Each structure stands twice: as C-alpha cells, then as structure tokens.
Coordinates of C-alpha atoms and ligand atoms in Angstrom, one line a residue:
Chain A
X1 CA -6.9 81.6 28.7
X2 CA -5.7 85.0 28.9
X3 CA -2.1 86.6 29.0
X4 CA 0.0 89.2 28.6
X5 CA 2.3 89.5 26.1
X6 CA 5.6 90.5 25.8
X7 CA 6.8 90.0 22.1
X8 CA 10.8 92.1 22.3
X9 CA 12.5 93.3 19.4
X10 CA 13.5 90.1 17.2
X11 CA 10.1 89.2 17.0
X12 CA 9.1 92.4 15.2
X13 CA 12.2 91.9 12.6
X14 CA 14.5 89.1 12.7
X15 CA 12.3 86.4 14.4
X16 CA 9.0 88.0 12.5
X17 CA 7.6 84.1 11.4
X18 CA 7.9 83.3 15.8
X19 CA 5.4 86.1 15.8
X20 CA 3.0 85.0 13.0
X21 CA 3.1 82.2 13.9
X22 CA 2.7 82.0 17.7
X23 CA -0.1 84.5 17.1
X24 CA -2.0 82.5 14.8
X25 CA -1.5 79.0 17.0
X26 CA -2.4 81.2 20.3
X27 CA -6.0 81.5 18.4
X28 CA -7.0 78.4 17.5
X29 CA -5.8 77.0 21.1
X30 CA -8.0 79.6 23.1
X31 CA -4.9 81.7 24.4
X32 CA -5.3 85.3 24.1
X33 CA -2.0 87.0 23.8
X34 CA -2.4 90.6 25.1
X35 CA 0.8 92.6 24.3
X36 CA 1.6 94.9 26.8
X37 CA 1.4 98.6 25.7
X38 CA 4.4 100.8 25.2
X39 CA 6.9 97.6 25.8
X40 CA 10.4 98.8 25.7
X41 CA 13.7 96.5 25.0
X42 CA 14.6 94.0 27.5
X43 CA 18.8 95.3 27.3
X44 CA 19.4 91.9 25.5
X45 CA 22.9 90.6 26.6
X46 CA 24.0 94.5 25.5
X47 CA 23.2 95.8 28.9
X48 CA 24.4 93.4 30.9
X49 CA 27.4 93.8 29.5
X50 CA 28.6 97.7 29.6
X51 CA 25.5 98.6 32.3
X52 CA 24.1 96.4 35.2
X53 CA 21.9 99.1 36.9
X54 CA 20.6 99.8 32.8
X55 CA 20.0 95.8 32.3
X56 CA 18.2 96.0 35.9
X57 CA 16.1 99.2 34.9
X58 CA 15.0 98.4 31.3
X59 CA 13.8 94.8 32.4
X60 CA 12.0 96.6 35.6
X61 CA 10.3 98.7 33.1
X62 CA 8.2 96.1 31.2
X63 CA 7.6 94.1 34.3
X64 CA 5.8 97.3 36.2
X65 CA 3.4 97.6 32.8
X66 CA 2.9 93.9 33.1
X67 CA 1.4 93.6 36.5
X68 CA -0.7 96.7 35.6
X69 CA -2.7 94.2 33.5
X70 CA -2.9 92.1 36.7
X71 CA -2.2 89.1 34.1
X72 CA 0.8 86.5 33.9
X73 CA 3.4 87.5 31.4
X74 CA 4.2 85.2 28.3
X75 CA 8.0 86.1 26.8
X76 CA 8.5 83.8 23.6
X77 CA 12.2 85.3 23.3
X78 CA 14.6 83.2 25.5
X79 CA 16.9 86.4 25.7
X80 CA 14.1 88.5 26.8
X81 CA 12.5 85.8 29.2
X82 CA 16.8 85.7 30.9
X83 CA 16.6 89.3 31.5
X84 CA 13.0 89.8 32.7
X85 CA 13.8 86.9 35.0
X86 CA 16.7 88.7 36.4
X87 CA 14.9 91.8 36.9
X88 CA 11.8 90.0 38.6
X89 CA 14.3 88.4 40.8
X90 CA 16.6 91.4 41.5
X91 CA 13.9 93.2 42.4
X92 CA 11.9 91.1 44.9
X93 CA 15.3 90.3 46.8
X94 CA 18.7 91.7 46.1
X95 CA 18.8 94.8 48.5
X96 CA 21.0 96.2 45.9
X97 CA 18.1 97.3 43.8
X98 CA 15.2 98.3 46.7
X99 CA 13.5 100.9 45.7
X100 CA 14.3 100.6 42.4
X101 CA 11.6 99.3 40.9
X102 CA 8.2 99.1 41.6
X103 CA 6.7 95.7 40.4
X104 CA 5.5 93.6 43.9
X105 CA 6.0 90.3 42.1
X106 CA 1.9 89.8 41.8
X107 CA 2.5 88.2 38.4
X108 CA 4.2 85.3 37.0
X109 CA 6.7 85.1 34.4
X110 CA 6.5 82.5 32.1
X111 CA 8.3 80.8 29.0
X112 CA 6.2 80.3 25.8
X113 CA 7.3 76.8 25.5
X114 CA 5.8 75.9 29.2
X115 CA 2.7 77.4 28.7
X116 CA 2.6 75.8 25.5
X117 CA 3.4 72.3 26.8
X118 CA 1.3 72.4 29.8
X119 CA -1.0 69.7 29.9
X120 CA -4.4 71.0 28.8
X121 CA -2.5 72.9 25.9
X122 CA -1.4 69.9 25.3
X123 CA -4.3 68.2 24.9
X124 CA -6.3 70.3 23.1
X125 CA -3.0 70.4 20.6
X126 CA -4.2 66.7 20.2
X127 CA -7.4 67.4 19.5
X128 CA -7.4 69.7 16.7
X129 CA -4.0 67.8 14.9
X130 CA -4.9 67.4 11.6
X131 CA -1.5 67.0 9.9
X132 CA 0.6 64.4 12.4
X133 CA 4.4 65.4 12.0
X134 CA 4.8 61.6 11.4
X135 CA 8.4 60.5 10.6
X136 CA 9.6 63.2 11.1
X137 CA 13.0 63.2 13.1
X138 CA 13.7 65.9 15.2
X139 CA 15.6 67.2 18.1
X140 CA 15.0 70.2 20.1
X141 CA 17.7 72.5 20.5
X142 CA 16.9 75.1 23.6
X143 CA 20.1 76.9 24.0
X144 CA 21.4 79.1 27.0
X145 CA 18.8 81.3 28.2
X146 CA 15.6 80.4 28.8
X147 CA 17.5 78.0 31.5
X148 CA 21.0 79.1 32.9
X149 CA 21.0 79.9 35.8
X150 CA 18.2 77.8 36.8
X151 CA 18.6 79.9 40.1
X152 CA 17.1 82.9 37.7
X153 CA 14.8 81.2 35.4
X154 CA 13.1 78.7 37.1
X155 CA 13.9 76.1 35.0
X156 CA 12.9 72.3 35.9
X157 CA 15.7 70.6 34.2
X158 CA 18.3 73.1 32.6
X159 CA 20.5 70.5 31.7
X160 CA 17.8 67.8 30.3
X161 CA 14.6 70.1 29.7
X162 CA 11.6 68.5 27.7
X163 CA 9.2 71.3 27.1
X164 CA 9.4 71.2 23.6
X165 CA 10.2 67.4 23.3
X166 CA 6.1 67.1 25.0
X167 CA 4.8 69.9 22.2
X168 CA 6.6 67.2 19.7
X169 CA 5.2 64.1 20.9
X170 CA 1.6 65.8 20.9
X171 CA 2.3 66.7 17.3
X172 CA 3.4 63.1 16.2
X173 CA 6.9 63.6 15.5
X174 CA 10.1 61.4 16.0
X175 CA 12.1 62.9 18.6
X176 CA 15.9 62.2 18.3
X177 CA 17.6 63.0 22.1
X178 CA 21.0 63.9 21.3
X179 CA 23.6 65.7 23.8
X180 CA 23.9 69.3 22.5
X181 CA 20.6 70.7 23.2
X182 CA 21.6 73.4 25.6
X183 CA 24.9 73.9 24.1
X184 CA 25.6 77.8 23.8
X185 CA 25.7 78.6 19.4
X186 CA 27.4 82.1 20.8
X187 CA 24.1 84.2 19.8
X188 CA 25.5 87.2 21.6
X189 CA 28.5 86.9 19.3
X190 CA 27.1 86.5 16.2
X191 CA 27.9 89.9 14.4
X192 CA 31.2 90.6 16.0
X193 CA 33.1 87.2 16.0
X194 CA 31.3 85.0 13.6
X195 CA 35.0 83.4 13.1
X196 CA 33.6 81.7 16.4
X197 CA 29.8 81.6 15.5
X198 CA 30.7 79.3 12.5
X199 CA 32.9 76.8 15.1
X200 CA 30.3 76.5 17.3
X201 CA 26.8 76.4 14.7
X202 CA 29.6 73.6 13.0
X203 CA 29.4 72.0 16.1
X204 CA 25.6 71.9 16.9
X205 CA 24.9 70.7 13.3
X206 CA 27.2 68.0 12.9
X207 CA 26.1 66.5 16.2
X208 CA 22.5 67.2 14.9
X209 CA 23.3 65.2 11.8
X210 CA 25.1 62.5 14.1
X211 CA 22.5 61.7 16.5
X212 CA 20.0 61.5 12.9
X213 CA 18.2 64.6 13.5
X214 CA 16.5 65.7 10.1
X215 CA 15.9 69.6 11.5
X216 CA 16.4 71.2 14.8
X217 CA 13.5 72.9 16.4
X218 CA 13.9 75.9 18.9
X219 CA 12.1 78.4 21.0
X220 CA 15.3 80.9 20.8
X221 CA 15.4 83.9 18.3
X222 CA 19.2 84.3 18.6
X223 CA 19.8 80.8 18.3
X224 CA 17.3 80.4 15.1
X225 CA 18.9 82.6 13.5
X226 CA 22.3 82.0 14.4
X227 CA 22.1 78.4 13.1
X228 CA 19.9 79.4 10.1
X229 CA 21.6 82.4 9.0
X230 CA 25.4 80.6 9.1
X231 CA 24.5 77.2 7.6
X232 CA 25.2 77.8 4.6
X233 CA 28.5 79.6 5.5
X234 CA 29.4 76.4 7.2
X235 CA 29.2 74.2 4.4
X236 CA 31.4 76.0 2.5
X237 CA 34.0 76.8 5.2
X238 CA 33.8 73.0 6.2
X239 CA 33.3 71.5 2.6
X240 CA 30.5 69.2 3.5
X241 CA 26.4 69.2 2.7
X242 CA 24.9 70.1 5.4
X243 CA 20.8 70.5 5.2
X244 CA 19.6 70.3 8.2
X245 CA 15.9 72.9 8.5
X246 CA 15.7 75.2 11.5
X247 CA 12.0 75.6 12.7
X248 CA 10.5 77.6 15.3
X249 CA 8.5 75.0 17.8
X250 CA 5.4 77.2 17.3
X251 CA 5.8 77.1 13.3
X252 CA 5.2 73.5 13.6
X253 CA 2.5 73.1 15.9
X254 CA 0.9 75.7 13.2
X255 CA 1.7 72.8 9.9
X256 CA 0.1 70.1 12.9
X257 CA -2.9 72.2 13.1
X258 CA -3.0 72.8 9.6
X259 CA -2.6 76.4 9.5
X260 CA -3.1 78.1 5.9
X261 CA -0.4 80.5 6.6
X262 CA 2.5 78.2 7.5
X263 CA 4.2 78.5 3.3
X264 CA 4.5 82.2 4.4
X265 CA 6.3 81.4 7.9
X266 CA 8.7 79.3 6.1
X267 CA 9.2 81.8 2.8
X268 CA 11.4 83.7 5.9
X269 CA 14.1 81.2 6.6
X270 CA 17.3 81.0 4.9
X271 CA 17.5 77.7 4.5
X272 CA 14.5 76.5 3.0
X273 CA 12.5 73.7 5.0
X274 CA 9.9 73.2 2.5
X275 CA 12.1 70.6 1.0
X276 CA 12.1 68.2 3.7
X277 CA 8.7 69.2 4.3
X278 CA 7.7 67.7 0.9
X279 CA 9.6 64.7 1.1
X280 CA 7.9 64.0 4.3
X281 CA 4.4 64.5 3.1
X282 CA 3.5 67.4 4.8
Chain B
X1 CA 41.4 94.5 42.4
X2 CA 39.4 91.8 44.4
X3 CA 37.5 93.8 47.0
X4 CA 36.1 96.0 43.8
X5 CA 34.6 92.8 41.8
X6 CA 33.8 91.3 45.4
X7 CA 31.8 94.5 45.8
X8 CA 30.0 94.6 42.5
X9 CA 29.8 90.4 42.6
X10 CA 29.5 89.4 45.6
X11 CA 32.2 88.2 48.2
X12 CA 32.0 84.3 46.8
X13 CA 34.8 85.4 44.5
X14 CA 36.7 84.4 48.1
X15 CA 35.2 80.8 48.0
X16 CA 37.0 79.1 44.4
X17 CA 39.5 76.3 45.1
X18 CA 40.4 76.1 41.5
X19 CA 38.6 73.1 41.0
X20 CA 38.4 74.4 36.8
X21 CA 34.6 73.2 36.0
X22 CA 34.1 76.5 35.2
X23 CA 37.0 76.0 32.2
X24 CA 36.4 72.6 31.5
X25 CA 32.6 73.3 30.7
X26 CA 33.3 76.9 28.8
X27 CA 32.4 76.4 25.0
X28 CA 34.4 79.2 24.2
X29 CA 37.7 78.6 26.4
X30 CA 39.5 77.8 23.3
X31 CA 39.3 81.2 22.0
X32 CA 39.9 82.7 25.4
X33 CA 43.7 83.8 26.5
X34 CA 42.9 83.3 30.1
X35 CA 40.3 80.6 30.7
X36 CA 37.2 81.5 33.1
X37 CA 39.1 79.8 36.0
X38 CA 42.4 81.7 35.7
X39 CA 40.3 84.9 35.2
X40 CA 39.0 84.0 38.8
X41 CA 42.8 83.5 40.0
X42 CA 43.8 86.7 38.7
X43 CA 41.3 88.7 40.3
X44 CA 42.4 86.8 43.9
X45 CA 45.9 87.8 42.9
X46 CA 44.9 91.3 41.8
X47 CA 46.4 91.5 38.3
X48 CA 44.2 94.7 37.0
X49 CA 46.2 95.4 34.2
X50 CA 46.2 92.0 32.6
X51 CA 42.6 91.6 33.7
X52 CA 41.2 94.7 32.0
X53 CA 43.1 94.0 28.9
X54 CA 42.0 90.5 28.6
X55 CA 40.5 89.1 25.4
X56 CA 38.5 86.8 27.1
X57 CA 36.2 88.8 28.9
X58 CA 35.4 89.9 25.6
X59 CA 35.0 86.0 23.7
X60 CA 32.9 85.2 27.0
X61 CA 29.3 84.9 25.5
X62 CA 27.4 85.1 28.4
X63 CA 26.0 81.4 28.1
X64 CA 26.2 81.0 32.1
X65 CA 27.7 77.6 32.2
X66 CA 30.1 78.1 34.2
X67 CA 28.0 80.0 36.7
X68 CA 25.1 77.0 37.0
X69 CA 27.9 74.6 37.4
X70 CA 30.3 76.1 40.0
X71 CA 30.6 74.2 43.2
X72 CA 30.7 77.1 45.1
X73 CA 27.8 79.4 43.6
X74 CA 30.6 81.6 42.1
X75 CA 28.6 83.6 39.9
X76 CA 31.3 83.4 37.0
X77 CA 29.6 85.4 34.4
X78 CA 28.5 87.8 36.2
X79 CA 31.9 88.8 37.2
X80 CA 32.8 88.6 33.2
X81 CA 30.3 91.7 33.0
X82 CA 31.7 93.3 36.0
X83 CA 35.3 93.0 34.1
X84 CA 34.0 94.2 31.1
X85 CA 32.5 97.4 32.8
X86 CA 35.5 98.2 34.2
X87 CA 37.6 97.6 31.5
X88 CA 35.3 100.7 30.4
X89 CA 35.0 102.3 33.3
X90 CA 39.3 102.9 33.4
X91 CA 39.9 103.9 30.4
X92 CA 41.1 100.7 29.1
X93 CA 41.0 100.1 25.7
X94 CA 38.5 96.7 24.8
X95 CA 40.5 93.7 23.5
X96 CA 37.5 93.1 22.1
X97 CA 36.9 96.3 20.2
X98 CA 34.1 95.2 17.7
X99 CA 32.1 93.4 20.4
X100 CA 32.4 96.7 22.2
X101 CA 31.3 98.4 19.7
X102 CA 28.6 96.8 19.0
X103 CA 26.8 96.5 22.2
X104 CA 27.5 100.0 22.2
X105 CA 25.4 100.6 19.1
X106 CA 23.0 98.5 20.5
X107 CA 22.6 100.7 23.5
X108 CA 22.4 103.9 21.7
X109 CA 19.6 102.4 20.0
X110 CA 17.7 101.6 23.0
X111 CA 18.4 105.2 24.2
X112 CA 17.5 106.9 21.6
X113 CA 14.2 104.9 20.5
X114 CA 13.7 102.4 23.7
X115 CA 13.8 99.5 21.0
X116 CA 16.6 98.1 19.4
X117 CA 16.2 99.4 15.4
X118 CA 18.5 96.7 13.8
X119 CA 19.5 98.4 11.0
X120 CA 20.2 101.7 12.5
X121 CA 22.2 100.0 15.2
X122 CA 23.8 97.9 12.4
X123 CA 24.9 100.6 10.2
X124 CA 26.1 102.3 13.0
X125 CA 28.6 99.4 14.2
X126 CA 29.8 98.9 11.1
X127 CA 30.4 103.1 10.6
X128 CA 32.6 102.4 14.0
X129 CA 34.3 98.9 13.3
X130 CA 35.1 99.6 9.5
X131 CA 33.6 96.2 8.8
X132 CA 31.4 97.5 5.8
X133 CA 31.1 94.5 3.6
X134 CA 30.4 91.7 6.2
X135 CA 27.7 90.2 5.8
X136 CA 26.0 92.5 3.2
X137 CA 24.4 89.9 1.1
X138 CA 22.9 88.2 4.3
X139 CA 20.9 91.5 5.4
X140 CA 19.9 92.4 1.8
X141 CA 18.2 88.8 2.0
X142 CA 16.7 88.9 5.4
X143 CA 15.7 93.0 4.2
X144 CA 13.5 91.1 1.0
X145 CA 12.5 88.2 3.4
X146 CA 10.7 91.7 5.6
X147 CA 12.8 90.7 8.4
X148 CA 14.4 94.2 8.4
X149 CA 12.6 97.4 9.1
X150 CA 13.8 100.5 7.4
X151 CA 12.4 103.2 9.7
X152 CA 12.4 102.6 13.9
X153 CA 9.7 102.0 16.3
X154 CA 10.1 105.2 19.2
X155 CA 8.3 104.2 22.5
X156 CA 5.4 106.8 23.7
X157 CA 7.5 105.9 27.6
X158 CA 10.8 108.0 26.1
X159 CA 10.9 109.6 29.4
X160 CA 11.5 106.5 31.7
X161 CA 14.3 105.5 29.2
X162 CA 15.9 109.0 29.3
X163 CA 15.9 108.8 33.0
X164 CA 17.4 105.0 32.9
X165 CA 19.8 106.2 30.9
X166 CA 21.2 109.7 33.2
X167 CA 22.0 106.6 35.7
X168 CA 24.5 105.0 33.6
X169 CA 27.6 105.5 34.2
X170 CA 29.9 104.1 31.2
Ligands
SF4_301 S1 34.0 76.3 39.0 FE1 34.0 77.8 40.7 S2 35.3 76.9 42.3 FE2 35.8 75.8 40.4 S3 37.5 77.0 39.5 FE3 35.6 77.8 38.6 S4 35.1 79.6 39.9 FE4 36.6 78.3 41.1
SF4_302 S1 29.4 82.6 30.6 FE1 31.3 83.1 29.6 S2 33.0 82.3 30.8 FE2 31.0 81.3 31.5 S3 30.9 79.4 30.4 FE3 29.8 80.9 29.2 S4 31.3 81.8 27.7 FE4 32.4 80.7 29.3

C-alpha cells in the first residue's frame, strides 16, 4: 500500500518516538509512507484561534501538495488530521472560502489509527506478532480531535470509537473500556494554564487507575505529552503514586512485532514504561 | 453584537433555547466566569463589553464538546474563536493574556519559518509573559531526550505563507 504522508511539527520534536516508530511499523506491514514535500504547519489550534481565514489557508496549503501526489493522505497527529479536515471540508462546500483554495477533494484524508486498524492491516498485524502484549491491561485514550465534530472528521463513533481498541486486540493485549477516553486533557492549554492541565491529566489518570488500566495508549501528540509530561507534577500536587505508562499505539504494535528499536522509542518518555514492560515479560 | 458573530458563525446563534448541554458537558466550565451557555445568552442580549473581556473565551480549549452535542447544531466553539478574534480585533485587552501570547508566538513562528520551531516560539512567549522559570527543568529533559531542535526548519514554499499571512487581519 502506498500513501502520502503528512508527519506536522510534534512529530519532528516533541512526538519524535510517533515518528520512529510509525516509520519503522509502516515497513514491515507493506505501507509506504510518502511524506509530502515542502509540508508547512497545519495552524494547530493557534490559528483558529486569532485567524480563521489563516487556519483555512495553512491547512489548504498541504492539502493542494497532497493531491499533487494523486495519493490518499495519512495524518498521525490528531491536531493536524482536525485542521486538515476542516480545510478539506471548508473548501469543497462553505461558499465562504470558494476560490480559495484549489484542492478538488480527489484524495482522501485519513487518520493513522484507521488505516492502521483496517482489516487487512489488521491481519497481517497477526501474522508477523511475535511478542503478544499478553496481560497487559490497557485503555485507549483518543482525546478531542481526531473525532469532534464528527460533522468534520468523519468519525464513526466519536463518543465510543474503537480503532485503537482493534490494533489492541490484534496485539494480544487486555483492553480495559473505561468512560474517559475522549475526555479533553486541555492540550491547547498546556503551556499557558497548566494550573488547569494538572486538574484535568489528575482526572484522566485517576479514572485510568480506577477502571484498572495499567498504561494508557494514544494516537494524540498533544495529549501524550500532556499526560506524560505532568504526571509526575501530579503526584506531587495530589500526594498519591501514580505510575501509570503513556505509549503511542504505533510504539506498541512495534514491541508486538518485535522491533529492535523499541528501547530507543521508550528512552523519550518522561515517565519510563520499561518498568512495567519488564514486569510483564516483554 | 449578535448580527457580527451571526455573520462570522453562522445565523444558528438565533436557534439556542438555553437548554445548557453545552455547560453541563464543558470540562473546563469550572474555570470559566461565564459558562459556554451564558456566553451564548450574552451575545443574544448584546453585552460586547463583558463578552470581549471574558475569561472564558480564553479557558475554552477548543475540545468541541459542546459543539457535537448541541441540539440545535450551534457551533459553540466556533463562536469561542470568533470572540476571541474580536476581543483582538477591538482593541480589547485578553483576559487571557498568556494564552494570547502564546498563540501569538506560535503564529510568528509559522510566519516566519512556515513550521512551528518550539523553542524559538517558546523563548519568545516566555520573553512576553515574564514566565522565565516555568517549566525549565521539563524542556532541559525533553532537549537531552532530542525532542527539542535547537536551530528551525524554513519551508522552500515561504512565499505561499508570506501571502497567507498579508490576509490576516489581527
Ligand atoms: S447546547 Fe445549544 S441550544 Fe443548548 S444552551 Fe448550548 S448553545 Fe443553546
Ligand atoms: S470547545 Fe470550549 S466551550 Fe466548548 S466544551 Fe470545549 S472548552 Fe467548553
């Protein structure tokens, strides 16, 4: 299978082990991830918020470089996939920005965790496991963007999706469902009011710990490292233990495929999962 | 008040019955002065003043709750953006100042590279907020880790961005 690729800023820095490790799992699945030349920021939930025509145009941008490539685009970011969502749909219908853009809607936009889940990924997923993520309990946490609006994104179930839940039950894992998977951690906050940031990651990792989730997995860079970046924060200001790993989904579809690379993935979080890792076996 | 976010929104603005799912579901209507449903009420009754100088359209994290659950396909958060850019757009000062700030940053960043550079963008909130020592140890970590890029990334496609950029007005 062939795509294009549209990585967006936290994957080059903050979200660097999504990258290396989507890349590397892409390969040994048969999907090759074209990035798209000269990409340029998606606006992230900056744009949106001082300039509408700006959030429009820098989305608009990327999309007429996609459909160049006359290939379906892949966005791994959940911000970036909310915003190039927007613009695809702006564009093909809201009079307000005809002639604005040129992309004709020829190509598809497309989450990484659905093509990853589809059911041929799927299966080949199966075939080449080599490390089952057995007993290991987990719950997906999916956040706000790669669903709300569903009216923008497209999204089958926004309020109960299961696209990573199906990468987990490929991979062996126990999946925990708990309540607060697509509960907003404040991402778009988390440098000016992380008096708030550390309420809400509270929140999400006490109901983690609740519903007997070990780790939380995610598809969201802001989210990631939101929740991985604060934790420790958290147990201070809230005087409890809290360990609870935050993994990319694609980081461990790369441990289930036995990927040589994964120790250097995990090297990048703050809080370390190789803990848990090793009590599980893995 | 109401015919200029009706304008920029949409005229479903007209449609709320005050029904308050948009409030009940906000996670961050706690830290809000006016919750998203008042917000709506105030725009009906045309209270500009209070509206631009809110702190809540500030708090509002974009999450789009409110705006997937509304009975009347009130797009909720969308009219939080259109509040915050004219809050701007007046001359009125952001209750929010450092979240102002910031996406500012952010922006300049875009414009003057087309990607965001974090630590450019960072350096330069915190030159505006006066928040120096936040979180210092946290990006001296995630700098060892490689997560944070010393020198930026400029696009070869500078000239689409310039040209974005002459079209915005704030
Ligand atoms: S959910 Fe919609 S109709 Fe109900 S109060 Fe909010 S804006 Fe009004
Ligand atoms: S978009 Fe803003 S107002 Fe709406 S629910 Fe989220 S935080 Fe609240």
């Amino acid at each position: 299978m062939k795509v294009g690729y549209y990585p967006g800023c936290s994957l080059e820095s903050t979200a660097a082990e999504y990258n290396e490790s989507l890349k590397e799992i892409c390969s040994m699945l048969d999907i090759q991830l074209n990035e798209i030349r000269d990409w340029n920021c998606c606006g992230a939930t900056s744009a949106h918020c001082l300039d509408e025509k700006a959030s429009f145009l820098l989305a608009a941008r990327n999309l007429e470089i996609a459909e160049k490539t006359g290939m379906d685009l892949v966005v791994p970011c959940s911000g970036c996939f909310s915003r190039l969502k927007f613009a695809e749909k702006n564009a093909l219908s809201n009079e307000k920005y005809k002639g604005m853009s040129t992309f004709r809607g020829s190509i598809n936009i497309i989450d990484m965790t659905a093509l990853l889940s589809g059911s041929t990924v799927l299966e080949a997923m199966e075939k080449k496991l080599v490390k089952p993520l057995k007993g290991m309990k987990i719950a997906a946490y999916y956040g706000c963007m790669s669903l709300r609006p569903p009216k923008i994104t497209d999204a089958p179930d926004h309020d109960n999706p299961q696209s990573m839940e199906k990468i987990l039950a490929a991979l062996g894992a126990e999946i925990i469902p708990w309540t607060f998977k697509t509960f907003c951690c404040g991402g778009s906050l988390a440098i000016t009011r992380t008096d708030i940031v550390r309420d809400q990651v509270n929140r999400i990792l006490d109901m983690a710990a609740e519903s007997g989730a070990e780790c939380l997995v995610t598809s969201c860079p802001m989210c990631q490292s939101n929740l991985d970046t604060r934790e420790d924060e958290v147990s201070r200001q809230f005087s409890r233990e809290i360990y609870i790993p935050i993994f990319y989904f694609s980081e461990l579809i790369g441990l289930a495929l036995g990927s040589g690379n994964a120790g250097s993935w995990f090297m990048k979080h703050q809080v370390d999962p190789r803990k848990l890792l090793s009590e599980k076996g893995l | 008040m109401i015919e200029r976010i009706a304008e920029l929104t949409g005229n479903e603005i007209y449609r709320c019955y005050q029904c308050q799912k948009c409030s009940s579901g906000c996670p961050f209507a706690q830290y809000m002065d006016f919750p998203p449903a008042v917000i709506i009420r105030m725009i009906h009754f045309g209270m500009k003043e209070k509206l631009l100088s809110s702190e809540t359209i500030w708090v509002c994290a974009s999450c789009e709750t409110c705006t997937t659950r509304c009975p009347n396909e009130i797009d909720i958060a969308h009219i939080m953006d259109a509040l915050r850019q004219e809050c701007v757009r007046e001359g009125f000062k952001p209750a929010g100042k450092n979240v102002y700030l910031f996406h500012s940053a952010f922006m300049s960043s875009i414009k003057s590279y087309g990607r965001v550079h974090e630590l450019g963008m960072l350096g330069k909130y915190k030159l505006k907020s006066g928040n120096f020592f936040d979180d210092l140890k946290l990006g001296y970590d995630m700098y060892k880790k490689g997560k944070i890029k010393l020198f930026p990334h400029k696009i070869k496609g500078m000239r689409d961005i310039k040209k974005i950029f002459k079209k915005i007005i704030n």
